[in-house]
C-alpha positions as a Markdown table, in Angstrom:
| # | Residue | x | y | z |
|---|---|---|---|---|
| 1 | Met | 0.0 | 0.0 | 0.1 |
| 2 | Thr | 1.2 | 3.4 | -0.8 |
| 3 | Val | 0.6 | 6.8 | 1.2 |
| 4 | His | -1.6 | 7.8 | -1.8 |
| 5 | Glu | -4.0 | 5.0 | -1.2 |
| 6 | Ser | -7.2 | 5.3 | 0.9 |
| 7 | Gln | -7.3 | 3.6 | 4.1 |
| 8 | Thr | -10.2 | 2.9 | 6.5 |
| 9 | Val | -8.9 | 2.5 | 10.3 |
| 10 | Asp | -11.4 | 0.9 | 12.8 |
| 11 | Phe | -10.4 | 2.2 | 16.4 |
| 12 | Trp | -11.7 | 0.4 | 19.4 |
| 13 | Phe | -11.1 | 2.7 | 22.6 |
| 14 | Asp | -12.2 | 2.8 | 26.3 |
| 15 | Pro | -12.1 | 6.7 | 27.2 |
| 16 | Ile | -10.8 | 5.9 | 30.6 |
| 17 | Cys | -7.3 | 4.3 | 29.1 |
| 18 | Pro | -4.5 | 6.9 | 28.8 |
| 19 | Trp | -2.9 | 4.8 | 26.5 |
| 20 | Ala | -5.7 | 4.6 | 24.0 |
| 21 | Trp | -5.9 | 8.3 | 24.4 |
| 22 | Met | -2.2 | 8.9 | 23.2 |
| 23 | Thr | -2.6 | 6.5 | 20.3 |
| 24 | Ser | -6.0 | 8.3 | 19.5 |
| 25 | Arg | -4.2 | 11.5 | 19.3 |
| 26 | Trp | -1.7 | 10.0 | 17.0 |
| 27 | Val | -4.5 | 8.8 | 14.4 |
| 28 | His | -6.0 | 12.4 | 14.6 |
| 29 | Glu | -2.5 | 13.5 | 13.6 |
| 30 | Val | -2.4 | 11.0 | 10.6 |
| 31 | Gln | -5.6 | 12.1 | 9.5 |
| 32 | Arg | -5.0 | 15.6 | 9.6 |
| 33 | Gln | -1.8 | 15.0 | 7.3 |
| 34 | Arg | -3.5 | 12.3 | 5.4 |
| 35 | Pro | -7.2 | 13.2 | 4.3 |
| 36 | Asn | -7.4 | 9.7 | 2.6 |
| 37 | Val | -7.6 | 8.1 | 6.0 |
| 38 | Thr | -10.7 | 7.7 | 7.4 |
| 39 | Val | -11.5 | 6.5 | 11.0 |
| 40 | Asn | -14.3 | 4.6 | 12.6 |
| 41 | Trp | -14.6 | 5.0 | 16.0 |
| 42 | His | -15.8 | 1.8 | 18.0 |
| 43 | Val | -16.4 | 1.5 | 21.8 |
| 44 | Met | -14.7 | -1.4 | 24.0 |
| 45 | Ser | -14.7 | -1.7 | 27.7 |
| 46 | Leu | -12.1 | -2.5 | 30.4 |
| 47 | Ala | -15.0 | -2.9 | 33.0 |
| 48 | Val | -16.2 | -5.8 | 30.6 |
| 49 | Leu | -12.4 | -7.0 | 29.9 |
| 50 | Asn | -11.8 | -7.4 | 33.6 |
| 51 | Glu | -15.0 | -8.9 | 35.0 |
| 52 | Gly | -14.0 | -11.8 | 37.1 |
| 53 | Arg | -10.3 | -11.0 | 37.4 |
| 54 | Glu | -8.6 | -10.5 | 40.6 |
| 55 | Leu | -7.7 | -6.9 | 40.6 |
| 56 | Pro | -6.0 | -4.3 | 43.0 |
| 57 | Pro | -8.6 | -2.3 | 45.2 |
| 58 | Glu | -8.1 | 0.9 | 43.2 |
| 59 | Tyr | -8.0 | -0.4 | 40.0 |
| 60 | His | -11.1 | -2.5 | 40.6 |
| 61 | Glu | -13.0 | 0.8 | 41.7 |
| 62 | Ala | -11.8 | 2.9 | 38.7 |
| 63 | Val | -12.1 | 0.4 | 36.0 |
| 64 | Val | -14.8 | -2.4 | 36.9 |
| 65 | Val | -17.0 | -0.2 | 39.2 |
| 66 | Arg | -16.8 | 3.4 | 37.7 |
| 67 | Gly | -15.4 | 2.3 | 34.3 |
| 68 | Trp | -18.8 | 1.3 | 33.0 |
| 69 | Tyr | -20.4 | 4.9 | 33.2 |
| 70 | Ala | -18.3 | 6.6 | 30.0 |
| 71 | Val | -18.5 | 3.6 | 27.8 |
| 72 | Arg | -22.5 | 3.2 | 28.4 |
| 73 | Val | -23.1 | 6.8 | 27.5 |
| 74 | Leu | -21.1 | 6.6 | 24.4 |
| 75 | Ile | -22.9 | 3.6 | 23.2 |
| 76 | Ala | -26.2 | 5.3 | 24.3 |
| 77 | Ala | -25.4 | 8.4 | 22.1 |
| 78 | Ala | -24.1 | 6.3 | 19.0 |
| 79 | Lys | -27.8 | 4.7 | 19.4 |
| 80 | Ala | -29.6 | 7.8 | 19.3 |
| 81 | His | -27.6 | 9.9 | 17.0 |
| 82 | Gly | -25.3 | 7.5 | 15.0 |
| 83 | Asp | -21.9 | 6.1 | 15.3 |
| 84 | Lys | -20.7 | 9.6 | 13.6 |
| 85 | Val | -20.8 | 11.0 | 17.2 |
| 86 | Leu | -18.1 | 8.8 | 18.8 |
| 87 | Gly | -15.0 | 10.6 | 17.8 |
| 88 | Asp | -16.2 | 13.9 | 18.8 |
| 89 | Leu | -17.6 | 12.5 | 22.1 |
| 90 | Tyr | -14.3 | 10.7 | 22.8 |
| 91 | Thr | -12.4 | 13.8 | 22.4 |
| 92 | Ala | -14.7 | 15.7 | 24.7 |
| 93 | Leu | -14.4 | 13.1 | 27.3 |
| 94 | Gly | -10.7 | 12.3 | 26.8 |
| 95 | Asn | -9.9 | 16.1 | 27.3 |
| 96 | Arg | -11.4 | 16.1 | 30.5 |
| 97 | Ile | -10.4 | 13.0 | 31.8 |
| 98 | His | -6.7 | 13.1 | 30.7 |
| 99 | Leu | -5.5 | 16.4 | 30.0 |
| 100 | Gln | -7.4 | 18.4 | 32.6 |
| 101 | Gly | -6.8 | 15.3 | 35.0 |
| 102 | Arg | -10.3 | 14.8 | 36.2 |
| 103 | Gly | -9.8 | 11.0 | 36.2 |
| 104 | Thr | -13.0 | 10.6 | 38.1 |
| 105 | Val | -15.8 | 10.2 | 35.7 |
| 106 | Asp | -18.9 | 11.5 | 37.1 |
| 107 | Arg | -22.4 | 13.0 | 35.9 |
| 108 | Ala | -20.9 | 16.4 | 35.7 |
| 109 | Leu | -18.1 | 15.5 | 33.5 |
| 110 | Leu | -20.6 | 13.2 | 31.2 |
| 111 | Glu | -23.0 | 16.3 | 31.0 |
| 112 | Glu | -20.1 | 18.7 | 30.2 |
| 113 | Ala | -18.7 | 16.5 | 27.5 |
| 114 | Leu | -22.1 | 15.7 | 25.9 |
| 115 | Ala | -22.9 | 19.7 | 25.8 |
| 116 | Glu | -19.7 | 20.2 | 24.1 |
| 117 | Val | -20.5 | 18.3 | 21.1 |
| 118 | Gly | -24.0 | 19.2 | 20.7 |
| 119 | Leu | -25.6 | 16.2 | 22.4 |
| 120 | Pro | -28.5 | 16.1 | 24.8 |
| 121 | Thr | -27.1 | 16.0 | 28.4 |
| 122 | Glu | -30.0 | 13.4 | 29.4 |
| 123 | Leu | -27.7 | 10.8 | 27.6 |
| 124 | Ala | -25.5 | 11.0 | 30.8 |
| 125 | Ala | -28.2 | 9.0 | 32.7 |
| 126 | Ala | -27.2 | 5.9 | 30.6 |
| 127 | Ala | -24.1 | 5.9 | 32.8 |
| 128 | Glu | -26.0 | 4.1 | 35.7 |
| 129 | Thr | -28.4 | 1.6 | 33.7 |
| 130 | Asp | -27.5 | -1.6 | 32.0 |
| 131 | Glu | -30.1 | -0.7 | 29.1 |
| 132 | His | -27.2 | -0.5 | 26.7 |
| 133 | Asp | -25.1 | -3.1 | 27.9 |
| 134 | Thr | -25.8 | -5.6 | 25.1 |
| 135 | Glu | -24.5 | -3.2 | 22.5 |
| 136 | Leu | -21.7 | -2.5 | 24.4 |
| 137 | Arg | -20.6 | -6.0 | 24.9 |
| 138 | Ala | -21.1 | -6.6 | 21.2 |
| 139 | Ser | -18.8 | -3.6 | 20.2 |
| 140 | His | -16.3 | -5.0 | 22.7 |
| 141 | Ala | -16.5 | -8.4 | 21.4 |
| 142 | Glu | -15.7 | -7.3 | 17.9 |
| 143 | Gly | -12.6 | -5.6 | 18.6 |
| 144 | Ile | -11.3 | -8.0 | 21.3 |
| 145 | Gly | -12.1 | -10.8 | 19.0 |
| 146 | Leu | -9.8 | -9.7 | 16.4 |
| 147 | Val | -6.8 | -9.7 | 18.8 |
| 148 | Gly | -7.5 | -11.9 | 21.8 |
| 149 | Gln | -8.2 | -11.7 | 25.4 |
| 150 | Asp | -4.8 | -11.0 | 26.5 |
| 151 | Val | -4.6 | -7.5 | 25.4 |
| 152 | Gly | -6.5 | -4.2 | 26.0 |
| 153 | Thr | -7.2 | -1.0 | 24.6 |
| 154 | Pro | -6.7 | 0.4 | 22.1 |
| 155 | Val | -7.3 | -2.1 | 19.1 |
| 156 | Ile | -6.7 | -0.8 | 15.8 |
| 157 | Ala | -7.4 | -2.6 | 12.3 |
| 158 | Val | -6.2 | -1.6 | 8.9 |
| 159 | Lys | -6.3 | -3.2 | 5.6 |
| 160 | Gly | -3.3 | -5.7 | 4.9 |
| 161 | Ala | -1.6 | -6.2 | 1.7 |
| 162 | Asp | -4.1 | -8.8 | 0.6 |
| 163 | Gly | -6.8 | -6.5 | 1.2 |
| 164 | Glu | -8.1 | -8.3 | 4.5 |
| 165 | Arg | -8.5 | -6.5 | 7.7 |
| 166 | Val | -5.5 | -7.0 | 10.1 |
| 167 | Ala | -5.7 | -6.1 | 13.8 |
| 168 | Phe | -3.4 | -5.1 | 16.6 |
| 169 | Phe | -3.3 | -4.1 | 20.1 |
| 170 | Gly | -1.7 | -0.6 | 20.2 |
| 171 | Pro | 0.6 | 0.8 | 19.1 |
| 172 | Val | 1.4 | 2.1 | 22.6 |
| 173 | Val | 3.5 | 5.2 | 22.4 |
| 174 | Thr | 4.1 | 8.2 | 24.7 |
| 175 | Pro | 4.1 | 11.3 | 23.7 |
| 176 | Ser | 1.8 | 11.1 | 21.0 |
| 177 | Pro | 3.7 | 11.6 | 17.7 |
| 178 | Lys | 3.5 | 14.7 | 15.8 |
| 179 | Gly | 4.2 | 16.0 | 12.3 |
| 180 | Glu | 6.6 | 13.5 | 10.0 |
| 181 | Ala | 7.2 | 11.2 | 13.2 |
| 182 | Ala | 3.5 | 10.4 | 13.1 |
| 183 | Leu | 3.5 | 9.6 | 9.4 |
| 184 | Asn | 6.4 | 7.2 | 10.1 |
| 185 | Leu | 4.8 | 5.4 | 12.7 |
| 186 | Trp | 1.5 | 5.1 | 10.4 |
| 187 | Asp | 3.5 | 4.0 | 7.6 |
| 188 | Gly | 5.4 | 1.4 | 9.6 |
| 189 | Thr | 2.2 | 0.2 | 11.0 |
| 190 | Leu | 0.9 | -0.4 | 7.7 |
| 191 | Leu | 4.2 | -2.2 | 6.5 |
| 192 | Val | 3.7 | -4.7 | 9.4 |
| 193 | Ala | 0.0 | -5.2 | 8.8 |
| 194 | Gly | 1.0 | -6.1 | 5.3 |
| 195 | Thr | 3.6 | -9.0 | 6.5 |
| 196 | Pro | 1.8 | -12.3 | 6.6 |
| 197 | Gly | 2.3 | -14.1 | 10.1 |
| 198 | Phe | 3.3 | -10.9 | 11.9 |
| 199 | Tyr | 2.2 | -10.6 | 15.4 |
| 200 | Glu | 4.0 | -8.9 | 17.9 |
| 201 | Ile | 6.7 | -6.2 | 18.6 |
| 202 | Lys | 7.1 | -5.4 | 22.5 |
| 203 | Arg | 9.2 | -4.2 | 25.2 |
| 204 | Thr | 8.9 | -3.1 | 29.1 |
| 205 | Arg | 7.2 | 0.4 | 29.4 |
| 206 | Thr | 9.6 | 2.4 | 31.3 |
| 207 | Gln | 7.7 | 5.8 | 31.1 |
| 208 | Gly | 3.9 | 6.6 | 31.7 |
| 209 | Pro | 1.8 | 8.7 | 29.3 |
| 210 | Ile | 2.9 | 12.4 | 28.7 |
| 211 | Phe | 0.0 | 14.5 | 27.8 |
| 212 | Asp | 1.0 | 17.4 | 25.7 |
């Protein structure tokens, strides 16, 4: 695939994950420089992924208990207004959770994010109901089913050399690449996606997410 060919990226995210946020900003930077790149946003859930697992108490509260709130609202918004709202709502949520450091996702944060993108604030009520959990679990299952249960968010899927969709967990990167660096990582991602039998490159993280 050349840089001039169109490419569609399917991107599964949980808005509370800082690493997914870093990757999503990289994808936005690529899309800004390469208008031929289209991004389809999908919701996955760390709460669903970690059900039944033994977790440290603080992580359990943040992910398995409160982690339902934002993803439920995203699914409710998409059901009511179409998947096209997911990208902007993710940005509005992520700016508050990550850039503003408001790690606790509460009703006020959800309503602010909804209002920013022109959606009814009443959708925030979906946070504390399981009304949309069937659709949430289906979206999560679609993404995680492409990569396996031993990874998390983000999951991205792109077109491989044979035209078939190839999915990976990641790339996990900090800070989010800008300019030419973003395009280099993008082109590298397409190269490995086009390599039959390629599965993994990995090293231990020694630095936390850098929000710029």
